[in-house]
Amino acid sequence: SMFKLLEAARPDIEALKEKLALMYQALSAAIAHKQYFFTLVNQKRTQRKHHTLDKVKKYIDTHLTEKLTLRRLADRISTTPQYLTKLFKQEYGNSLFEYIIFQKLSKALDLLTVTDLNITEIAYQLNYDNIYYFSRLFKKYYGITPKEFRTKYL
C-alpha cells in the first residue's frame, strides 16, 4: 500500500535531505564569500576615492597662489571636470569651489595676521585680481572686511 511505498522510499528521502543540507551549506558559504568579496571591493573603491580626493585637496592647498581651474585639477587625477565636481560634492557635501574659496580665505587670514603685506598684495597673491570682490568674499565668510580685521584684531 501507500504506507509501504513511503517506508521503502525513506532512505532515498533521507539521502536527498542530506544532499540538500550540504548544498544549502555550500550555497550559503558561496553567498557569504561573494558578499565578503564585494565588501572588500567597495572598501578598495572608497579608499581609492579618498586617496584621489586627498591628492586634489593637497594640490589645492599647496597651489593657492596659482590660478586653479577645474580642468587643471581634473587633469591631475586623470578624470573629467564633471566627475571630479560630482565626486567632491558627494564626499564632502560642499562644492570644490567652496573648498578653494575657504582655503584661500584661510590663507588670507594667515597673511593678514603674520605679514605686513597690504590687502591688495594679499588679494593678488591669492589670485584675486579684483580687490573689491576679495573684500566682499572675505566679509561674507568672516563677517568683517580684511581692513576691519587688521584694524580691530592686530
XYZ file of N, CA, C and O in Angstrom:
616
model
N 0.830 -1.180 0.000
C 0.000 0.000 0.000
C 0.881 1.252 0.000
O 2.098 1.160 -0.058
N 0.238 2.385 0.130
C 0.938 3.671 0.082
C 1.954 3.799 1.211
O 3.056 4.303 1.011
N 1.597 3.330 2.399
C 2.481 3.408 3.556
C 3.767 2.624 3.308
O 4.857 3.086 3.627
N 3.669 1.422 2.717
C 4.841 0.589 2.427
C 5.726 1.275 1.392
O 6.949 1.216 1.488
N 5.119 1.921 0.417
C 5.901 2.638 -0.603
C 6.698 3.782 0.039
O 7.863 3.998 -0.273
N 6.063 4.527 0.942
C 6.748 5.628 1.640
C 7.876 5.107 2.514
O 8.954 5.700 2.574
N 7.629 3.999 3.194
C 8.667 3.391 4.030
C 9.846 2.948 3.178
O 10.990 3.115 3.555
N 9.567 2.402 2.021
C 10.627 1.939 1.122
C 11.436 3.132 0.592
O 12.642 3.031 0.361
N 10.788 4.264 0.412
C 11.464 5.445 -0.138
C 12.180 6.259 0.938
O 12.959 7.166 0.632
N 11.955 5.951 2.218
C 12.540 6.709 3.322
C 14.059 6.871 3.190
O 14.556 8.001 3.323
N 14.861 5.804 2.911
C 16.311 6.004 2.787
C 16.665 6.994 1.671
O 17.572 7.819 1.828
N 15.921 6.927 0.563
C 16.192 7.873 -0.534
C 15.856 9.302 -0.115
O 16.579 10.245 -0.433
N 14.750 9.451 0.602
C 14.338 10.778 1.078
C 15.372 11.322 2.072
O 15.764 12.488 1.995
N 15.851 10.480 2.986
C 16.869 10.907 3.966
C 18.157 11.301 3.247
O 18.774 12.317 3.582
N 18.562 10.505 2.263
C 19.780 10.822 1.493
C 19.599 12.149 0.755
O 20.516 12.983 0.700
N 18.411 12.354 0.193
C 18.111 13.593 -0.513
C 18.132 14.789 0.450
O 18.667 15.853 0.121
N 17.599 14.621 1.663
C 17.628 15.681 2.670
C 19.069 16.043 3.036
O 19.410 17.220 3.173
N 19.934 15.026 3.184
C 21.346 15.273 3.495
C 22.026 16.030 2.361
O 22.788 16.971 2.589
N 21.741 15.604 1.124
C 22.328 16.293 -0.034
C 21.858 17.745 -0.079
O 22.646 18.653 -0.338
N 20.572 17.954 0.154
C 20.039 19.319 0.149
C 20.673 20.162 1.256
O 20.989 21.339 1.054
N 20.878 19.585 2.430
C 21.515 20.301 3.540
C 22.943 20.690 3.166
O 23.383 21.815 3.420
N 23.685 19.774 2.544
C 25.056 20.062 2.109
C 25.069 21.138 1.017
O 25.912 22.036 1.024
N 24.122 21.039 0.081
C 24.035 22.042 -0.979
C 23.707 23.415 -0.392
O 24.262 24.432 -0.807
N 22.808 23.436 0.595
C 22.441 24.681 1.249
C 23.665 25.300 1.944
O 23.915 26.500 1.833
N 24.445 24.450 2.648
C 25.660 24.934 3.321
C 26.648 25.498 2.300
O 27.223 26.565 2.504
N 26.831 24.767 1.208
C 27.773 25.212 0.174
C 27.300 26.532 -0.437
O 28.089 27.459 -0.642
N 26.017 26.622 -0.714
C 25.461 27.837 -1.285
C 25.572 29.008 -0.308
O 25.947 30.121 -0.698
N 25.293 28.770 0.953
C 25.417 29.818 1.974
C 26.857 30.308 2.071
O 27.107 31.513 2.168
N 27.798 29.362 2.044
C 29.223 29.734 2.094
C 29.603 30.557 0.863
O 30.329 31.551 0.966
N 29.103 30.151 -0.307
C 29.407 30.884 -1.542
C 28.839 32.302 -1.482
O 29.501 33.269 -1.871
N 27.616 32.436 -0.979
C 26.995 33.763 -0.860
C 27.778 34.630 0.126
O 28.064 35.797 -0.148
N 28.153 34.052 1.248
C 28.928 34.794 2.249
C 30.268 35.235 1.657
O 30.703 36.373 1.856
N 30.909 34.339 0.909
C 32.194 34.669 0.283
C 32.014 35.794 -0.735
O 32.816 36.727 -0.787
N 30.940 35.714 -1.517
C 30.669 36.745 -2.516
C 30.423 38.092 -1.835
O 30.933 39.121 -2.270
N 29.644 38.093 -0.753
C 29.385 39.334 -0.019
C 30.681 39.907 0.544
O 30.921 41.108 0.483
N 31.533 39.043 1.084
C 32.830 39.474 1.618
C 33.674 40.087 0.507
O 34.270 41.149 0.673
N 33.696 39.416 -0.642
C 34.468 39.898 -1.782
C 33.987 41.292 -2.199
O 34.780 42.206 -2.379
N 32.656 41.465 -2.326
C 32.136 42.762 -2.732
C 32.361 43.822 -1.662
O 32.567 44.991 -1.987
N 32.355 43.437 -0.407
C 32.682 44.381 0.664
C 34.124 44.865 0.504
O 34.404 46.063 0.603
N 35.035 43.932 0.225
C 36.441 44.310 0.002
C 36.584 45.228 -1.203
O 37.304 46.222 -1.161
N 35.894 44.888 -2.283
C 35.947 45.708 -3.498
C 35.442 47.120 -3.199
O 36.075 48.107 -3.580
N 34.331 47.219 -2.473
C 33.786 48.537 -2.134
C 34.721 49.315 -1.219
O 34.866 50.529 -1.355
N 35.375 48.623 -0.268
C 36.343 49.291 0.603
C 37.501 49.845 -0.221
O 37.941 50.974 -0.011
N 37.992 49.038 -1.153
C 39.102 49.481 -2.016
C 38.672 50.683 -2.852
O 39.413 51.639 -3.009
N 37.455 50.610 -3.383
C 36.936 51.698 -4.199
C 36.852 52.984 -3.372
O 37.247 54.054 -3.823
N 36.353 52.860 -2.138
C 36.236 54.017 -1.243
C 37.616 54.568 -0.892
O 37.826 55.780 -0.902
N 38.563 53.662 -0.592
C 39.933 54.105 -0.282
C 40.544 54.848 -1.467
O 41.187 55.881 -1.305
N 40.311 54.313 -2.674
C 40.864 54.932 -3.874
C 40.235 56.307 -4.081
O 40.914 57.274 -4.413
N 38.917 56.406 -3.826
C 38.215 57.678 -3.966
C 38.790 58.701 -2.985
O 39.072 59.836 -3.346
N 38.977 58.279 -1.719
C 39.544 59.184 -0.704
C 40.961 59.597 -1.087
O 41.321 60.769 -0.965
N 41.756 58.649 -1.553
C 43.130 58.956 -1.953
C 43.130 59.964 -3.099
O 43.902 60.914 -3.099
N 42.237 59.753 -4.061
C 42.133 60.649 -5.209
C 41.756 62.054 -4.756
O 42.386 63.034 -5.154
N 40.748 62.159 -3.906
C 40.305 63.474 -3.439
C 41.340 64.111 -2.525
O 41.508 65.330 -2.527
N 42.054 63.300 -1.743
C 43.142 63.837 -0.914
C 44.228 64.459 -1.795
O 44.793 65.494 -1.439
N 44.515 63.819 -2.931
C 45.502 64.376 -3.870
C 45.047 65.738 -4.384
O 45.842 66.673 -4.473
N 43.767 65.850 -4.708
C 43.219 67.112 -5.206
C 43.303 68.175 -4.116
O 43.753 69.301 -4.367
N 42.873 67.827 -2.907
C 42.907 68.793 -1.805
C 44.340 69.235 -1.501
O 44.592 70.416 -1.286
N 45.258 68.288 -1.507
C 46.665 68.622 -1.245
C 47.207 69.557 -2.338
O 47.916 70.520 -2.044
N 46.846 69.272 -3.580
C 47.288 70.127 -4.690
C 46.736 71.539 -4.503
O 47.463 72.518 -4.647
N 45.451 71.634 -4.178
C 44.840 72.950 -3.954
C 45.565 73.681 -2.831
O 45.949 74.839 -2.970
N 45.760 72.988 -1.716
C 46.380 73.609 -0.539
C 47.791 74.104 -0.807
O 48.230 75.077 -0.197
N 48.500 73.446 -1.703
C 49.890 73.847 -1.987
C 50.013 74.744 -3.218
O 51.117 75.145 -3.574
N 48.887 75.050 -3.876
C 48.922 75.904 -5.068
C 47.888 77.028 -4.984
O 47.340 77.448 -6.003
N 47.631 77.512 -3.777
C 46.619 78.553 -3.586
C 46.955 79.850 -4.314
O 46.063 80.623 -4.655
N 48.224 80.081 -4.549
C 48.629 81.332 -5.200
C 48.554 81.244 -6.722
O 48.789 82.233 -7.403
N 48.217 80.071 -7.238
C 48.108 79.900 -8.689
C 46.643 79.957 -9.113
O 45.744 79.849 -8.287
N 46.427 80.107 -10.404
C 45.064 80.063 -10.927
C 44.636 78.598 -10.966
O 45.202 77.798 -11.695
N 43.675 78.258 -10.135
C 43.202 76.878 -10.048
C 41.955 76.719 -10.903
O 40.929 77.325 -10.615
N 42.064 75.927 -11.942
C 40.907 75.674 -12.786
C 40.436 74.245 -12.576
O 41.216 73.363 -12.208
N 39.164 74.052 -12.830
C 38.585 72.723 -12.703
C 39.277 71.745 -13.649
O 39.560 70.605 -13.289
N 39.578 72.199 -14.846
C 40.261 71.351 -15.833
C 41.631 70.907 -15.305
O 41.984 69.748 -15.378
N 42.396 71.844 -14.753
C 43.728 71.509 -14.237
C 43.630 70.499 -13.093
O 44.406 69.544 -13.022
N 42.675 70.709 -12.201
C 42.504 69.785 -11.070
C 42.081 68.400 -11.556
O 42.578 67.385 -11.072
N 41.152 68.353 -12.499
C 40.690 67.069 -13.044
C 41.841 66.352 -13.758
O 42.001 65.135 -13.624
N 42.641 67.105 -14.501
C 43.785 66.512 -15.203
C 44.785 65.896 -14.228
O 45.413 64.883 -14.536
N 44.924 66.490 -13.050
C 45.864 65.968 -12.042
C 45.528 64.528 -11.645
O 46.403 63.774 -11.257
N 44.237 64.182 -11.697
C 43.835 62.829 -11.296
C 43.227 62.049 -12.463
O 42.538 61.050 -12.274
N 43.487 62.530 -13.672
C 43.055 61.843 -14.898
C 41.558 61.542 -14.916
O 41.134 60.405 -15.091
N 40.761 62.579 -14.721
C 39.314 62.413 -14.793
C 38.704 63.638 -15.455
O 39.421 64.560 -15.838
N 37.405 63.645 -15.577
C 36.730 64.793 -16.180
C 36.363 65.801 -15.097
O 36.150 65.427 -13.945
N 36.259 67.068 -15.478
C 35.835 68.079 -14.506
C 34.464 67.756 -13.898
O 34.261 67.948 -12.699
N 33.555 67.228 -14.711
C 32.218 66.905 -14.224
C 32.275 65.817 -13.149
O 31.609 65.920 -12.118
N 33.069 64.779 -13.398
C 33.163 63.686 -12.431
C 33.827 64.165 -11.140
O 33.374 63.835 -10.050
N 34.879 64.952 -11.264
C 35.563 65.479 -10.078
C 34.600 66.317 -9.237
O 34.545 66.171 -8.013
N 33.840 67.172 -9.881
C 32.869 68.017 -9.183
C 31.846 67.170 -8.433
O 31.571 67.405 -7.258
N 31.313 66.164 -9.114
C 30.305 65.282 -8.520
C 30.890 64.506 -7.342
O 30.296 64.419 -6.270
N 32.086 63.946 -7.539
C 32.754 63.149 -6.514
C 33.027 63.983 -5.263
O 32.763 63.560 -4.145
N 33.546 65.193 -5.461
C 33.877 66.068 -4.338
C 32.623 66.422 -3.547
O 32.611 66.349 -2.322
N 31.566 66.777 -4.244
C 30.304 67.155 -3.591
C 29.726 65.961 -2.823
O 29.272 66.117 -1.689
N 29.776 64.765 -3.429
C 29.278 63.556 -2.761
C 30.049 63.282 -1.476
O 29.481 62.947 -0.448
N 31.345 63.404 -1.565
C 32.219 63.023 -0.457
C 32.207 64.043 0.674
O 32.241 63.682 1.837
N 32.210 65.331 0.354
C 32.377 66.362 1.388
C 31.146 67.228 1.634
O 31.126 68.027 2.567
N 30.139 67.121 0.773
C 28.910 67.869 0.992
C 28.957 69.317 0.531
O 27.949 70.000 0.546
N 30.124 69.806 0.163
C 30.184 71.147 -0.417
C 30.979 71.094 -1.718
O 31.638 70.111 -2.010
N 30.879 72.154 -2.486
C 31.493 72.122 -3.814
C 33.007 72.324 -3.731
O 33.538 72.834 -2.742
N 33.641 71.941 -4.799
C 35.089 72.112 -4.929
C 35.447 73.601 -4.852
O 36.424 73.981 -4.209
N 34.623 74.444 -5.492
C 34.906 75.875 -5.469
C 34.737 76.464 -4.073
O 35.502 77.340 -3.671
N 33.764 75.970 -3.310
C 33.625 76.420 -1.918
C 34.867 76.052 -1.122
O 35.339 76.834 -0.293
N 35.404 74.858 -1.373
C 36.622 74.435 -0.680
C 37.789 75.353 -1.042
O 38.541 75.791 -0.164
N 37.934 75.646 -2.328
C 39.036 76.514 -2.776
C 38.907 77.894 -2.137
O 39.886 78.443 -1.611
N 37.703 78.448 -2.158
C 37.478 79.778 -1.550
C 37.814 79.739 -0.061
O 38.519 80.613 0.449
N 37.330 78.713 0.624
C 37.601 78.593 2.060
C 39.111 78.529 2.322
O 39.620 79.208 3.221
N 39.828 77.733 1.546
C 41.275 77.601 1.739
C 41.986 78.918 1.442
O 42.902 79.314 2.169
N 41.576 79.596 0.390
C 42.204 80.883 0.042
C 41.947 81.920 1.132
O 42.846 82.672 1.513
N 40.716 81.950 1.640
C 40.405 82.933 2.684
C 41.099 82.594 4.006
O 41.474 83.499 4.752
N 41.290 81.319 4.267
C 42.073 80.920 5.455
C 43.512 81.394 5.309
O 44.124 81.892 6.260
N 44.045 81.240 4.100
C 45.407 81.705 3.813
C 45.472 83.233 3.941
O 46.428 83.774 4.493
N 44.436 83.912 3.457
C 44.386 85.377 3.571
C 44.411 85.795 5.035
O 45.119 86.739 5.410
N 43.665 85.089 5.864
C 43.637 85.369 7.296
C 45.037 85.212 7.895
O 45.487 86.060 8.677
N 45.728 84.129 7.495
C 47.105 83.926 7.959
C 48.008 85.070 7.516
O 48.781 85.608 8.312
N 47.911 85.446 6.239
C 48.764 86.510 5.707
C 48.466 87.851 6.367
O 49.383 88.636 6.640
N 47.203 88.109 6.642
C 46.843 89.349 7.339
C 47.431 89.372 8.749
O 47.803 90.424 9.260
N 47.507 88.201 9.356
C 47.957 88.092 10.739
C 49.475 88.122 10.867
O 50.006 88.788 11.739
N 50.176 87.405 9.998
C 51.619 87.208 10.212
C 52.522 87.977 9.250
O 53.734 87.877 9.363
N 51.929 88.739 8.309
C 52.784 89.524 7.405
C 52.361 90.982 7.439
O 51.307 91.333 7.970
N 53.188 91.807 6.837
C 52.860 93.223 6.700
C 52.356 93.544 5.298
O 52.230 94.715 4.932
N 52.083 92.503 4.511
C 51.570 92.729 3.162
C 50.265 93.512 3.242
O 49.450 93.290 4.143
N 50.083 94.459 2.287
C 48.807 95.163 2.308
C 47.725 94.281 1.676
O 48.020 93.241 1.080
N 46.499 94.687 1.816
C 45.360 93.857 1.416
C 45.373 93.589 -0.090
O 45.067 92.476 -0.526
N 45.750 94.582 -0.871
C 45.834 94.391 -2.324
C 46.867 93.329 -2.660
O 46.619 92.447 -3.495
N 48.022 93.381 -2.008
C 49.069 92.375 -2.251
C 48.596 90.971 -1.865
O 48.866 90.003 -2.569
N 47.897 90.886 -0.759
C 47.372 89.580 -0.327
C 46.361 89.065 -1.338
O 46.402 87.895 -1.736
N 45.472 89.921 -1.782
C 44.462 89.528 -2.774
C 45.156 89.036 -4.051
O 44.811 87.968 -4.578
N 46.132 89.801 -4.535
C 46.845 89.393 -5.753
C 47.613 88.094 -5.552
O 47.667 87.253 -6.428
N 48.204 87.950 -4.381
C 48.961 86.733 -4.103
C 48.058 85.493 -4.149
O 48.502 84.418 -4.534
N 46.811 85.671 -3.779
C 45.865 84.550 -3.798
C 45.067 84.505 -5.103
O 44.050 83.826 -5.200
N 45.561 85.256 -6.092
C 44.995 85.243 -7.435
C 43.615 85.884 -7.535
O 42.795 85.478 -8.337
N 43.362 86.857 -6.678
C 42.156 87.670 -6.805
C 42.562 88.982 -7.452
O 43.268 89.782 -6.840
N 42.140 89.197 -8.678
C 42.520 90.416 -9.400
C 41.675 91.602 -8.967
O 42.085 92.744 -9.110
N 40.490 91.334 -8.431
C 39.582 92.389 -8.044
C 39.561 92.506 -6.515
O 39.011 91.652 -5.833
N 40.171 93.554 -6.006
C 40.297 93.746 -4.554
C 38.921 93.877 -3.889
O 38.717 93.424 -2.766
N 37.955 94.462 -4.596
C 36.619 94.642 -4.017
C 35.905 93.293 -3.890
O 35.235 93.035 -2.893
N 36.069 92.461 -4.892
C 35.482 91.119 -4.838
C 36.107 90.337 -3.677
O 35.413 89.687 -2.902
N 37.422 90.427 -3.566
C 38.137 89.742 -2.487
C 37.614 90.208 -1.117
O 37.327 89.389 -0.240
N 37.456 91.517 -0.937
C 36.983 92.057 0.339
C 35.555 91.620 0.641
O 35.231 91.289 1.784
N 34.685 91.624 -0.394
C 33.294 91.184 -0.195
C 33.240 89.706 0.199
O 32.472 89.312 1.073
N 34.067 88.907 -0.467
C 34.121 87.468 -0.169
C 34.608 87.246 1.263
O 34.047 86.443 2.004
N 35.658 87.961 1.637
C 36.209 87.865 2.986
C 35.126 88.220 4.006
O 34.944 87.513 5.006
N 34.400 89.304 3.747
C 33.347 89.736 4.672
C 32.227 88.703 4.744
O 31.676 88.447 5.821
N 31.897 88.106 3.606
C 30.847 87.084 3.579
C 31.207 85.915 4.499
O 30.368 85.394 5.218
N 32.474 85.522 4.493
C 32.905 84.368 5.291
C 33.200 84.711 6.747
O 32.934 83.923 7.637
N 33.795 85.873 6.979
C 34.242 86.210 8.335
C 33.440 87.311 9.025
O 33.671 87.612 10.191
N 32.524 87.934 8.292
C 31.675 88.951 8.906
C 32.272 90.339 8.956
O 31.607 91.287 9.368
N 33.532 90.465 8.593
C 34.189 91.775 8.530
C 35.130 91.796 7.323
O 35.528 90.748 6.821
N 35.480 92.995 6.879
C 36.396 93.116 5.735
C 37.822 92.852 6.205
O 38.109 92.929 7.417
N 38.737 92.572 5.273
C 40.141 92.382 5.666
C 40.708 93.611 6.389
O 41.444 93.483 7.373
N 40.313 94.800 5.919
C 40.798 96.039 6.550
C 40.295 96.136 7.988
O 41.057 96.454 8.907
N 38.993 95.852 8.187
C 38.418 95.878 9.538
C 39.100 94.846 10.432
O 39.359 95.117 11.606
N 39.388 93.686 9.856
C 40.073 92.638 10.626
C 41.424 93.128 11.125
O 41.751 92.999 12.304
N 42.204 93.720 10.237
C 43.524 94.227 10.619
C 43.419 95.326 11.667
O 44.164 95.351 12.637
N 42.482 96.221 11.484
C 42.309 97.343 12.410
C 41.836 96.872 13.774
O 42.329 97.322 14.803
N 40.901 95.939 13.772
C 40.257 95.515 15.011
C 41.090 94.510 15.829
O 41.116 94.564 17.049
N 41.765 93.592 15.131
C 42.401 92.490 15.849
C 43.922 92.496 15.855
O 44.554 91.684 16.521
N 44.537 93.382 15.104
C 46.013 93.343 15.076
C 46.642 94.642 15.517
O 46.066 95.673 15.518
